[in-house]
């Protein structure tokens, strides 16, 4: 049984990887297969906004880097809720399944952390940087050309698997 998290603890990528290493590995592979993915944020009027985005998994975090004053960055500053959908790739095969990560984005302003990120990623000179606090990771895939399988992870809970045919 997975223990319930401490409410003051925010589940980052490292916490997810520790709790569910197989699903975390699959998610990283899906996001690593392509450079660009789809980020959903919430506009000022409450409607959804989707934008292209590159993601980085390093130092136990899932990082979101953005151009200065981009609308998606401004959205996240106002309302930190987000969802990221892995690029499904060409065609309809979606090898490895479809992966979505939801959570809250926390802007990082600490110069040392930003410098370490910039050293590894080499973003444009000026950028917004957000680390993520996860609320859900979902993988959907087809098993044996028969079943639609949905794996759902939420902090403090084991992966729940639903199969449909």
Short mmCIF file of N, CA and C in Angstrom, two decimals:
data_model
loop_
_atom_site.label_atom_id
_atom_site.label_comp_id
_atom_site.label_asym_id
_atom_site.label_seq_id
_atom_site.Cartn_x
_atom_site.Cartn_y
_atom_site.Cartn_z
N UNK A 1 0.84 -1.18 0.00
CA UNK A 1 0.00 0.00 0.00
C UNK A 1 0.89 1.24 0.00
N UNK A 2 0.59 2.19 -0.88
CA UNK A 2 1.35 3.42 -0.97
C UNK A 2 0.88 4.38 0.11
N UNK A 3 1.83 4.93 0.89
CA UNK A 3 1.41 5.86 1.93
C UNK A 3 0.88 7.15 1.34
N UNK A 4 -0.03 7.78 2.06
CA UNK A 4 -0.56 9.08 1.64
C UNK A 4 0.55 10.12 1.81
N UNK A 5 0.66 11.04 0.84
CA UNK A 5 1.71 12.04 0.97
C UNK A 5 1.39 13.05 2.06
N UNK A 6 2.44 13.65 2.58
CA UNK A 6 2.30 14.75 3.52
C UNK A 6 1.69 15.92 2.75
N UNK A 7 0.61 16.54 3.21
CA UNK A 7 -0.02 17.62 2.46
C UNK A 7 0.93 18.76 2.13
N UNK A 8 1.98 18.97 2.94
CA UNK A 8 2.91 20.05 2.65
C UNK A 8 3.92 19.64 1.58
N UNK A 9 4.03 18.35 1.31
CA UNK A 9 4.93 17.86 0.25
C UNK A 9 4.25 18.00 -1.09
N UNK A 10 4.97 18.51 -2.06
CA UNK A 10 4.44 18.65 -3.41
C UNK A 10 5.07 17.56 -4.27
N UNK A 11 4.27 16.69 -4.88
CA UNK A 11 4.82 15.58 -5.65
C UNK A 11 5.44 16.06 -6.97
N UNK A 12 6.77 15.97 -7.06
CA UNK A 12 7.46 16.34 -8.28
C UNK A 12 7.74 15.07 -9.10
N UNK A 13 8.52 15.21 -10.16
CA UNK A 13 8.80 14.07 -11.03
C UNK A 13 9.56 12.98 -10.27
N UNK A 14 10.48 13.35 -9.40
CA UNK A 14 11.24 12.36 -8.63
C UNK A 14 10.32 11.54 -7.74
N UNK A 15 9.34 12.17 -7.11
CA UNK A 15 8.39 11.44 -6.25
C UNK A 15 7.58 10.46 -7.08
N UNK A 16 7.16 10.88 -8.27
CA UNK A 16 6.42 9.98 -9.16
C UNK A 16 7.30 8.82 -9.60
N UNK A 17 8.54 9.10 -9.97
CA UNK A 17 9.47 8.06 -10.41
C UNK A 17 9.72 7.04 -9.30
N UNK A 18 9.81 7.51 -8.08
CA UNK A 18 10.00 6.61 -6.94
C UNK A 18 8.75 5.76 -6.72
N UNK A 19 7.59 6.38 -6.80
CA UNK A 19 6.33 5.66 -6.55
C UNK A 19 5.99 4.68 -7.66
N UNK A 20 6.22 5.06 -8.91
CA UNK A 20 5.81 4.24 -10.06
C UNK A 20 6.89 4.26 -11.15
N UNK A 21 8.02 3.58 -10.91
CA UNK A 21 9.15 3.67 -11.84
C UNK A 21 8.84 3.18 -13.26
N UNK A 22 8.03 2.14 -13.41
CA UNK A 22 7.74 1.64 -14.76
C UNK A 22 6.91 2.64 -15.57
N UNK A 23 5.87 3.19 -14.97
CA UNK A 23 5.05 4.17 -15.67
C UNK A 23 5.85 5.44 -15.95
N UNK A 24 6.69 5.85 -15.00
CA UNK A 24 7.52 7.04 -15.20
C UNK A 24 8.48 6.83 -16.37
N UNK A 25 9.08 5.65 -16.46
CA UNK A 25 10.00 5.35 -17.57
C UNK A 25 9.25 5.41 -18.90
N UNK A 26 8.07 4.82 -18.96
CA UNK A 26 7.26 4.85 -20.18
C UNK A 26 6.91 6.28 -20.55
N UNK A 27 6.53 7.09 -19.58
CA UNK A 27 6.17 8.49 -19.85
C UNK A 27 7.38 9.25 -20.39
N UNK A 28 8.54 9.07 -19.78
CA UNK A 28 9.74 9.76 -20.26
C UNK A 28 10.11 9.32 -21.67
N UNK A 29 9.94 8.04 -21.96
CA UNK A 29 10.22 7.55 -23.32
C UNK A 29 9.27 8.16 -24.34
N UNK A 30 7.98 8.26 -24.00
CA UNK A 30 7.00 8.86 -24.92
C UNK A 30 7.32 10.32 -25.16
N UNK A 31 7.64 11.06 -24.10
CA UNK A 31 7.98 12.47 -24.29
C UNK A 31 9.34 12.63 -24.98
N UNK A 32 10.23 11.67 -24.77
CA UNK A 32 11.54 11.73 -25.41
C UNK A 32 11.53 11.37 -26.88
N UNK A 33 10.47 10.73 -27.35
CA UNK A 33 10.40 10.29 -28.75
C UNK A 33 10.28 11.46 -29.72
N UNK A 34 9.73 12.59 -29.26
CA UNK A 34 9.55 13.76 -30.10
C UNK A 34 9.92 15.00 -29.31
N UNK A 35 10.25 16.07 -30.00
CA UNK A 35 10.68 17.30 -29.33
C UNK A 35 9.51 18.14 -28.85
N UNK A 36 8.49 18.27 -29.68
CA UNK A 36 7.39 19.19 -29.38
C UNK A 36 6.15 18.45 -28.89
N UNK A 37 5.51 19.02 -27.88
CA UNK A 37 4.31 18.44 -27.27
C UNK A 37 3.25 19.52 -27.14
N UNK A 38 2.10 19.17 -26.60
CA UNK A 38 1.00 20.13 -26.47
C UNK A 38 0.76 20.44 -24.99
N UNK A 39 0.83 21.72 -24.67
CA UNK A 39 0.57 22.21 -23.33
C UNK A 39 -0.81 22.87 -23.31
N UNK A 40 -1.62 22.53 -22.33
CA UNK A 40 -2.92 23.19 -22.13
C UNK A 40 -2.82 24.04 -20.87
N UNK A 41 -3.22 25.32 -21.01
CA UNK A 41 -3.26 26.25 -19.90
C UNK A 41 -4.65 26.88 -19.86
N UNK A 42 -4.87 27.73 -18.89
CA UNK A 42 -6.18 28.38 -18.74
C UNK A 42 -6.01 29.88 -18.98
N UNK A 43 -6.75 30.39 -19.95
CA UNK A 43 -6.71 31.82 -20.28
C UNK A 43 -7.35 32.65 -19.17
N UNK A 44 -7.17 33.94 -19.25
CA UNK A 44 -7.74 34.87 -18.27
C UNK A 44 -9.25 34.73 -18.18
N UNK A 45 -9.92 34.46 -19.32
CA UNK A 45 -11.39 34.34 -19.32
C UNK A 45 -11.86 32.94 -18.93
N UNK A 46 -10.94 32.04 -18.57
CA UNK A 46 -11.30 30.68 -18.13
C UNK A 46 -11.34 29.65 -19.24
N UNK A 47 -11.20 30.08 -20.47
CA UNK A 47 -11.22 29.11 -21.58
C UNK A 47 -9.84 28.47 -21.73
N UNK A 48 -9.77 27.30 -22.36
CA UNK A 48 -8.48 26.62 -22.51
C UNK A 48 -7.64 27.24 -23.62
N UNK A 49 -6.32 27.14 -23.46
CA UNK A 49 -5.37 27.53 -24.49
C UNK A 49 -4.43 26.34 -24.69
N UNK A 50 -4.19 25.95 -25.93
CA UNK A 50 -3.19 24.92 -26.21
C UNK A 50 -2.04 25.57 -26.96
N UNK A 51 -0.84 25.12 -26.64
CA UNK A 51 0.38 25.67 -27.22
C UNK A 51 1.40 24.57 -27.37
N UNK A 52 2.28 24.72 -28.34
CA UNK A 52 3.40 23.80 -28.47
C UNK A 52 4.42 24.08 -27.38
N UNK A 53 5.13 23.03 -26.96
CA UNK A 53 6.10 23.18 -25.88
C UNK A 53 7.10 22.03 -25.90
N UNK A 54 8.33 22.34 -25.53
CA UNK A 54 9.34 21.31 -25.27
C UNK A 54 9.40 21.11 -23.76
N UNK A 55 9.63 19.87 -23.33
CA UNK A 55 9.74 19.58 -21.90
C UNK A 55 11.11 18.98 -21.63
N UNK A 56 11.55 19.09 -20.40
CA UNK A 56 12.83 18.53 -19.97
C UNK A 56 12.64 17.75 -18.68
N UNK A 57 13.18 16.55 -18.64
CA UNK A 57 13.22 15.75 -17.42
C UNK A 57 14.67 15.75 -16.96
N UNK A 58 14.97 16.46 -15.87
CA UNK A 58 16.32 16.36 -15.31
C UNK A 58 16.32 16.80 -13.86
N UNK A 59 17.29 16.28 -13.14
CA UNK A 59 17.45 16.58 -11.71
C UNK A 59 16.18 16.32 -10.91
N UNK A 60 15.44 15.27 -11.27
CA UNK A 60 14.25 14.88 -10.53
C UNK A 60 13.04 15.76 -10.76
N UNK A 61 13.11 16.60 -11.78
CA UNK A 61 12.01 17.52 -12.06
C UNK A 61 11.56 17.39 -13.51
N UNK A 62 10.32 17.74 -13.75
CA UNK A 62 9.80 17.95 -15.09
C UNK A 62 9.75 19.46 -15.26
N UNK A 63 10.55 19.99 -16.20
CA UNK A 63 10.71 21.42 -16.39
C UNK A 63 9.96 21.88 -17.63
N UNK A 64 9.38 23.07 -17.54
CA UNK A 64 8.73 23.73 -18.66
C UNK A 64 9.43 25.07 -18.86
N UNK A 65 10.11 25.22 -19.99
CA UNK A 65 10.78 26.47 -20.30
C UNK A 65 10.00 27.18 -21.40
N UNK A 66 9.91 28.51 -21.31
CA UNK A 66 9.09 29.28 -22.26
C UNK A 66 9.74 30.61 -22.60
N UNK A 67 9.39 31.10 -23.78
CA UNK A 67 9.88 32.41 -24.20
C UNK A 67 9.35 33.50 -23.27
N UNK A 68 10.10 34.61 -23.16
CA UNK A 68 9.66 35.68 -22.26
C UNK A 68 8.30 36.25 -22.66
N UNK A 69 7.46 36.39 -21.67
CA UNK A 69 6.12 36.96 -21.83
C UNK A 69 5.24 36.23 -22.85
N UNK A 70 5.52 34.95 -23.09
CA UNK A 70 4.62 34.17 -23.95
C UNK A 70 3.27 34.05 -23.26
N UNK A 71 2.22 33.89 -24.04
CA UNK A 71 0.88 33.80 -23.46
C UNK A 71 0.77 32.61 -22.52
N UNK A 72 1.38 31.48 -22.87
CA UNK A 72 1.29 30.31 -21.99
C UNK A 72 1.98 30.58 -20.65
N UNK A 73 3.11 31.31 -20.66
CA UNK A 73 3.79 31.65 -19.41
C UNK A 73 2.92 32.59 -18.58
N UNK A 74 2.32 33.56 -19.23
CA UNK A 74 1.44 34.48 -18.50
C UNK A 74 0.23 33.75 -17.95
N UNK A 75 -0.30 32.79 -18.72
CA UNK A 75 -1.41 31.96 -18.21
C UNK A 75 -0.99 31.26 -16.92
N UNK A 76 0.19 30.62 -16.94
CA UNK A 76 0.64 29.84 -15.79
C UNK A 76 0.96 30.73 -14.58
N UNK A 77 1.43 31.92 -14.83
CA UNK A 77 1.65 32.85 -13.71
C UNK A 77 0.33 33.19 -13.01
N UNK A 78 -0.72 33.31 -13.79
CA UNK A 78 -2.04 33.68 -13.25
C UNK A 78 -2.76 32.47 -12.65
N UNK A 79 -2.70 31.34 -13.34
CA UNK A 79 -3.36 30.10 -12.90
C UNK A 79 -2.41 28.96 -13.23
N UNK A 80 -1.79 28.36 -12.23
CA UNK A 80 -0.72 27.40 -12.48
C UNK A 80 -1.16 26.02 -13.00
N UNK A 81 -2.44 25.78 -13.14
CA UNK A 81 -2.89 24.46 -13.60
C UNK A 81 -2.53 24.25 -15.07
N UNK A 82 -2.09 23.02 -15.38
CA UNK A 82 -1.70 22.69 -16.75
C UNK A 82 -1.96 21.22 -17.03
N UNK A 83 -1.93 20.88 -18.30
CA UNK A 83 -1.86 19.48 -18.76
C UNK A 83 -0.93 19.47 -19.96
N UNK A 84 -0.10 18.45 -20.06
CA UNK A 84 0.81 18.28 -21.19
C UNK A 84 0.50 16.95 -21.84
N UNK A 85 0.27 16.98 -23.12
CA UNK A 85 -0.01 15.77 -23.91
C UNK A 85 1.22 15.45 -24.73
N UNK A 86 1.71 14.21 -24.63
CA UNK A 86 2.87 13.80 -25.44
C UNK A 86 2.49 13.79 -26.91
N UNK A 87 3.40 14.23 -27.74
CA UNK A 87 3.21 14.21 -29.19
C UNK A 87 2.96 12.77 -29.62
N UNK A 88 1.83 12.50 -30.30
CA UNK A 88 1.53 11.12 -30.69
C UNK A 88 2.38 10.63 -31.85
N UNK A 89 3.06 11.52 -32.55
CA UNK A 89 3.89 11.11 -33.68
C UNK A 89 3.09 11.03 -34.95
N UNK A 90 3.75 10.56 -35.98
CA UNK A 90 3.07 10.47 -37.28
C UNK A 90 2.19 9.23 -37.33
N UNK A 91 1.19 9.26 -38.17
CA UNK A 91 0.31 8.10 -38.31
C UNK A 91 -0.57 7.93 -37.09
N UNK A 92 -1.04 6.72 -36.90
CA UNK A 92 -1.97 6.44 -35.80
C UNK A 92 -1.46 5.37 -34.85
N UNK A 93 -0.21 4.92 -35.00
CA UNK A 93 0.25 3.81 -34.18
C UNK A 93 0.52 4.17 -32.72
N UNK A 94 0.93 5.39 -32.41
CA UNK A 94 1.23 5.84 -31.04
C UNK A 94 1.99 4.79 -30.24
N UNK A 95 3.12 4.36 -30.76
CA UNK A 95 3.94 3.37 -30.06
C UNK A 95 4.20 3.81 -28.63
N UNK A 96 3.93 2.95 -27.68
CA UNK A 96 4.10 3.29 -26.28
C UNK A 96 2.88 3.91 -25.65
N UNK A 97 1.87 4.18 -26.47
CA UNK A 97 0.63 4.73 -25.94
C UNK A 97 0.62 6.24 -25.92
N UNK A 98 -0.46 6.75 -25.40
CA UNK A 98 -0.70 8.18 -25.29
C UNK A 98 -0.47 8.55 -23.82
N UNK A 99 0.32 9.60 -23.56
CA UNK A 99 0.63 9.97 -22.19
C UNK A 99 0.27 11.44 -21.95
N UNK A 100 -0.38 11.69 -20.82
CA UNK A 100 -0.75 13.04 -20.41
C UNK A 100 -0.34 13.24 -18.96
N UNK A 101 0.22 14.40 -18.68
CA UNK A 101 0.64 14.77 -17.32
C UNK A 101 -0.09 16.05 -16.93
N UNK A 102 -0.69 16.05 -15.76
CA UNK A 102 -1.40 17.23 -15.26
C UNK A 102 -0.80 17.66 -13.93
N UNK A 103 -0.96 18.93 -13.63
CA UNK A 103 -0.46 19.42 -12.35
C UNK A 103 -0.49 20.92 -12.25
N UNK A 104 0.46 21.42 -11.45
CA UNK A 104 0.60 22.85 -11.23
C UNK A 104 2.03 23.23 -11.60
N UNK A 105 2.18 24.35 -12.28
CA UNK A 105 3.49 24.86 -12.67
C UNK A 105 3.90 25.97 -11.70
N UNK A 106 5.11 25.86 -11.17
CA UNK A 106 5.62 26.84 -10.21
C UNK A 106 6.81 27.54 -10.86
N UNK A 107 6.69 28.86 -11.04
CA UNK A 107 7.78 29.58 -11.69
C UNK A 107 9.02 29.59 -10.81
N UNK A 108 10.16 29.37 -11.45
CA UNK A 108 11.45 29.35 -10.75
C UNK A 108 12.17 30.66 -11.07
N UNK A 109 12.47 31.40 -10.03
CA UNK A 109 13.18 32.68 -10.20
C UNK A 109 14.57 32.64 -9.59
N UNK A 110 14.88 31.59 -8.85
CA UNK A 110 16.18 31.45 -8.21
C UNK A 110 17.29 31.44 -9.27
N UNK A 111 18.22 32.39 -9.22
CA UNK A 111 19.26 32.49 -10.25
C UNK A 111 20.13 31.24 -10.39
N UNK A 112 20.43 30.57 -9.27
CA UNK A 112 21.27 29.38 -9.34
C UNK A 112 20.57 28.23 -10.07
N UNK A 113 19.30 28.00 -9.75
CA UNK A 113 18.54 26.95 -10.43
C UNK A 113 18.38 27.26 -11.90
N UNK A 114 18.08 28.52 -12.22
CA UNK A 114 17.93 28.93 -13.62
C UNK A 114 19.24 28.75 -14.38
N UNK A 115 20.36 29.07 -13.73
CA UNK A 115 21.67 28.92 -14.37
C UNK A 115 21.98 27.45 -14.66
N UNK A 116 21.66 26.58 -13.71
CA UNK A 116 21.89 25.14 -13.92
C UNK A 116 21.03 24.63 -15.08
N UNK A 117 19.78 25.06 -15.12
CA UNK A 117 18.88 24.68 -16.21
C UNK A 117 19.44 25.18 -17.54
N UNK A 118 19.84 26.44 -17.58
CA UNK A 118 20.36 27.04 -18.82
C UNK A 118 21.63 26.33 -19.29
N UNK A 119 22.43 25.91 -18.35
CA UNK A 119 23.67 25.19 -18.68
C UNK A 119 23.36 23.87 -19.37
N UNK A 120 22.33 23.18 -18.91
CA UNK A 120 21.97 21.87 -19.48
C UNK A 120 21.15 22.00 -20.76
N UNK A 121 20.26 22.96 -20.82
CA UNK A 121 19.28 23.03 -21.91
C UNK A 121 19.66 24.05 -22.99
N UNK A 122 20.41 25.08 -22.61
CA UNK A 122 20.79 26.16 -23.53
C UNK A 122 19.57 26.84 -24.16
N UNK A 123 18.68 27.39 -23.32
CA UNK A 123 17.51 28.11 -23.85
C UNK A 123 17.93 29.48 -24.38
N UNK A 124 16.98 30.21 -24.98
CA UNK A 124 17.29 31.59 -25.38
C UNK A 124 17.77 32.39 -24.17
N UNK A 125 18.39 33.51 -24.41
CA UNK A 125 18.98 34.30 -23.33
C UNK A 125 17.99 34.60 -22.21
N UNK A 126 16.79 35.00 -22.58
CA UNK A 126 15.77 35.31 -21.58
C UNK A 126 14.68 34.24 -21.69
N UNK A 127 14.19 33.76 -20.55
CA UNK A 127 13.18 32.71 -20.58
C UNK A 127 12.44 32.63 -19.25
N UNK A 128 11.24 32.05 -19.29
CA UNK A 128 10.51 31.69 -18.08
C UNK A 128 10.83 30.22 -17.81
N UNK A 129 10.94 29.87 -16.55
CA UNK A 129 11.19 28.48 -16.17
C UNK A 129 10.19 28.09 -15.09
N UNK A 130 9.54 26.96 -15.31
CA UNK A 130 8.58 26.43 -14.35
C UNK A 130 8.97 25.00 -14.01
N UNK A 131 8.90 24.65 -12.74
CA UNK A 131 8.98 23.25 -12.32
C UNK A 131 7.55 22.79 -12.10
N UNK A 132 7.34 21.50 -12.09
CA UNK A 132 5.97 21.01 -12.01
C UNK A 132 5.71 20.25 -10.71
N UNK A 133 4.50 20.38 -10.25
CA UNK A 133 3.97 19.58 -9.14
C UNK A 133 2.84 18.76 -9.75
N UNK A 134 2.96 17.46 -9.69
CA UNK A 134 2.04 16.58 -10.41
C UNK A 134 0.76 16.31 -9.64
N UNK A 135 -0.35 16.27 -10.40
CA UNK A 135 -1.62 15.86 -9.82
C UNK A 135 -2.14 14.58 -10.48
N UNK A 136 -1.62 14.27 -11.69
CA UNK A 136 -2.09 13.06 -12.37
C UNK A 136 -1.16 12.75 -13.55
N UNK A 137 -0.94 11.46 -13.77
CA UNK A 137 -0.26 10.97 -14.97
C UNK A 137 -1.14 9.87 -15.53
N UNK A 138 -1.47 9.97 -16.83
CA UNK A 138 -2.36 8.99 -17.47
C UNK A 138 -1.70 8.46 -18.73
N UNK A 139 -1.70 7.16 -18.87
CA UNK A 139 -1.24 6.50 -20.10
C UNK A 139 -2.39 5.69 -20.65
N UNK A 140 -2.65 5.83 -21.96
CA UNK A 140 -3.69 5.07 -22.64
C UNK A 140 -3.04 4.33 -23.80
N UNK A 141 -3.31 3.04 -23.92
CA UNK A 141 -2.73 2.26 -25.01
C UNK A 141 -3.63 1.09 -25.35
N UNK A 142 -3.34 0.46 -26.49
CA UNK A 142 -4.10 -0.70 -26.93
C UNK A 142 -3.26 -1.95 -26.65
N UNK A 143 -3.89 -2.94 -26.03
CA UNK A 143 -3.21 -4.19 -25.68
C UNK A 143 -3.76 -5.32 -26.55
N UNK A 144 -2.88 -6.04 -27.21
CA UNK A 144 -3.24 -7.21 -28.03
C UNK A 144 -4.28 -6.88 -29.10
N UNK A 145 -4.27 -5.64 -29.59
CA UNK A 145 -5.26 -5.21 -30.60
C UNK A 145 -6.70 -5.49 -30.17
N UNK A 146 -6.91 -5.62 -28.85
CA UNK A 146 -8.23 -5.96 -28.33
C UNK A 146 -8.72 -4.99 -27.27
N UNK A 147 -7.85 -4.66 -26.33
CA UNK A 147 -8.26 -3.89 -25.15
C UNK A 147 -7.69 -2.48 -25.19
N UNK A 148 -8.51 -1.52 -24.81
CA UNK A 148 -8.03 -0.18 -24.53
C UNK A 148 -7.67 -0.19 -23.05
N UNK A 149 -6.43 0.13 -22.74
CA UNK A 149 -5.96 0.11 -21.35
C UNK A 149 -5.64 1.54 -20.93
N UNK A 150 -6.16 1.93 -19.77
CA UNK A 150 -5.89 3.25 -19.22
C UNK A 150 -5.24 3.07 -17.86
N UNK A 151 -4.04 3.62 -17.70
CA UNK A 151 -3.34 3.60 -16.42
C UNK A 151 -3.40 5.01 -15.85
N UNK A 152 -3.82 5.14 -14.59
CA UNK A 152 -4.00 6.45 -13.97
C UNK A 152 -3.24 6.47 -12.64
N UNK A 153 -2.35 7.44 -12.50
CA UNK A 153 -1.64 7.64 -11.24
C UNK A 153 -1.98 9.00 -10.68
N UNK A 154 -2.25 9.03 -9.38
CA UNK A 154 -2.44 10.27 -8.64
C UNK A 154 -1.59 10.17 -7.38
N UNK A 155 -1.06 11.29 -6.89
CA UNK A 155 -0.21 11.25 -5.70
C UNK A 155 -0.87 10.52 -4.53
N UNK A 156 -0.08 9.66 -3.92
CA UNK A 156 -0.56 8.93 -2.75
C UNK A 156 -1.40 7.71 -3.07
N UNK A 157 -1.58 7.42 -4.37
CA UNK A 157 -2.38 6.26 -4.77
C UNK A 157 -1.56 5.39 -5.70
N UNK A 158 -1.79 4.08 -5.68
CA UNK A 158 -1.13 3.22 -6.66
C UNK A 158 -1.76 3.45 -8.04
N UNK A 159 -1.08 3.00 -9.07
CA UNK A 159 -1.63 3.11 -10.42
C UNK A 159 -2.92 2.31 -10.49
N UNK A 160 -3.95 2.93 -11.03
CA UNK A 160 -5.22 2.24 -11.27
C UNK A 160 -5.28 1.92 -12.76
N UNK A 161 -5.60 0.67 -13.09
CA UNK A 161 -5.65 0.24 -14.48
C UNK A 161 -7.08 -0.15 -14.84
N UNK A 162 -7.56 0.42 -15.95
CA UNK A 162 -8.90 0.11 -16.47
C UNK A 162 -8.72 -0.46 -17.86
N UNK A 163 -9.39 -1.61 -18.13
CA UNK A 163 -9.35 -2.23 -19.44
C UNK A 163 -10.75 -2.22 -20.04
N UNK A 164 -10.81 -1.87 -21.32
CA UNK A 164 -12.09 -1.89 -22.03
C UNK A 164 -11.88 -2.61 -23.36
N UNK A 165 -12.91 -3.35 -23.80
CA UNK A 165 -12.79 -3.97 -25.13
C UNK A 165 -13.91 -3.55 -26.01
#
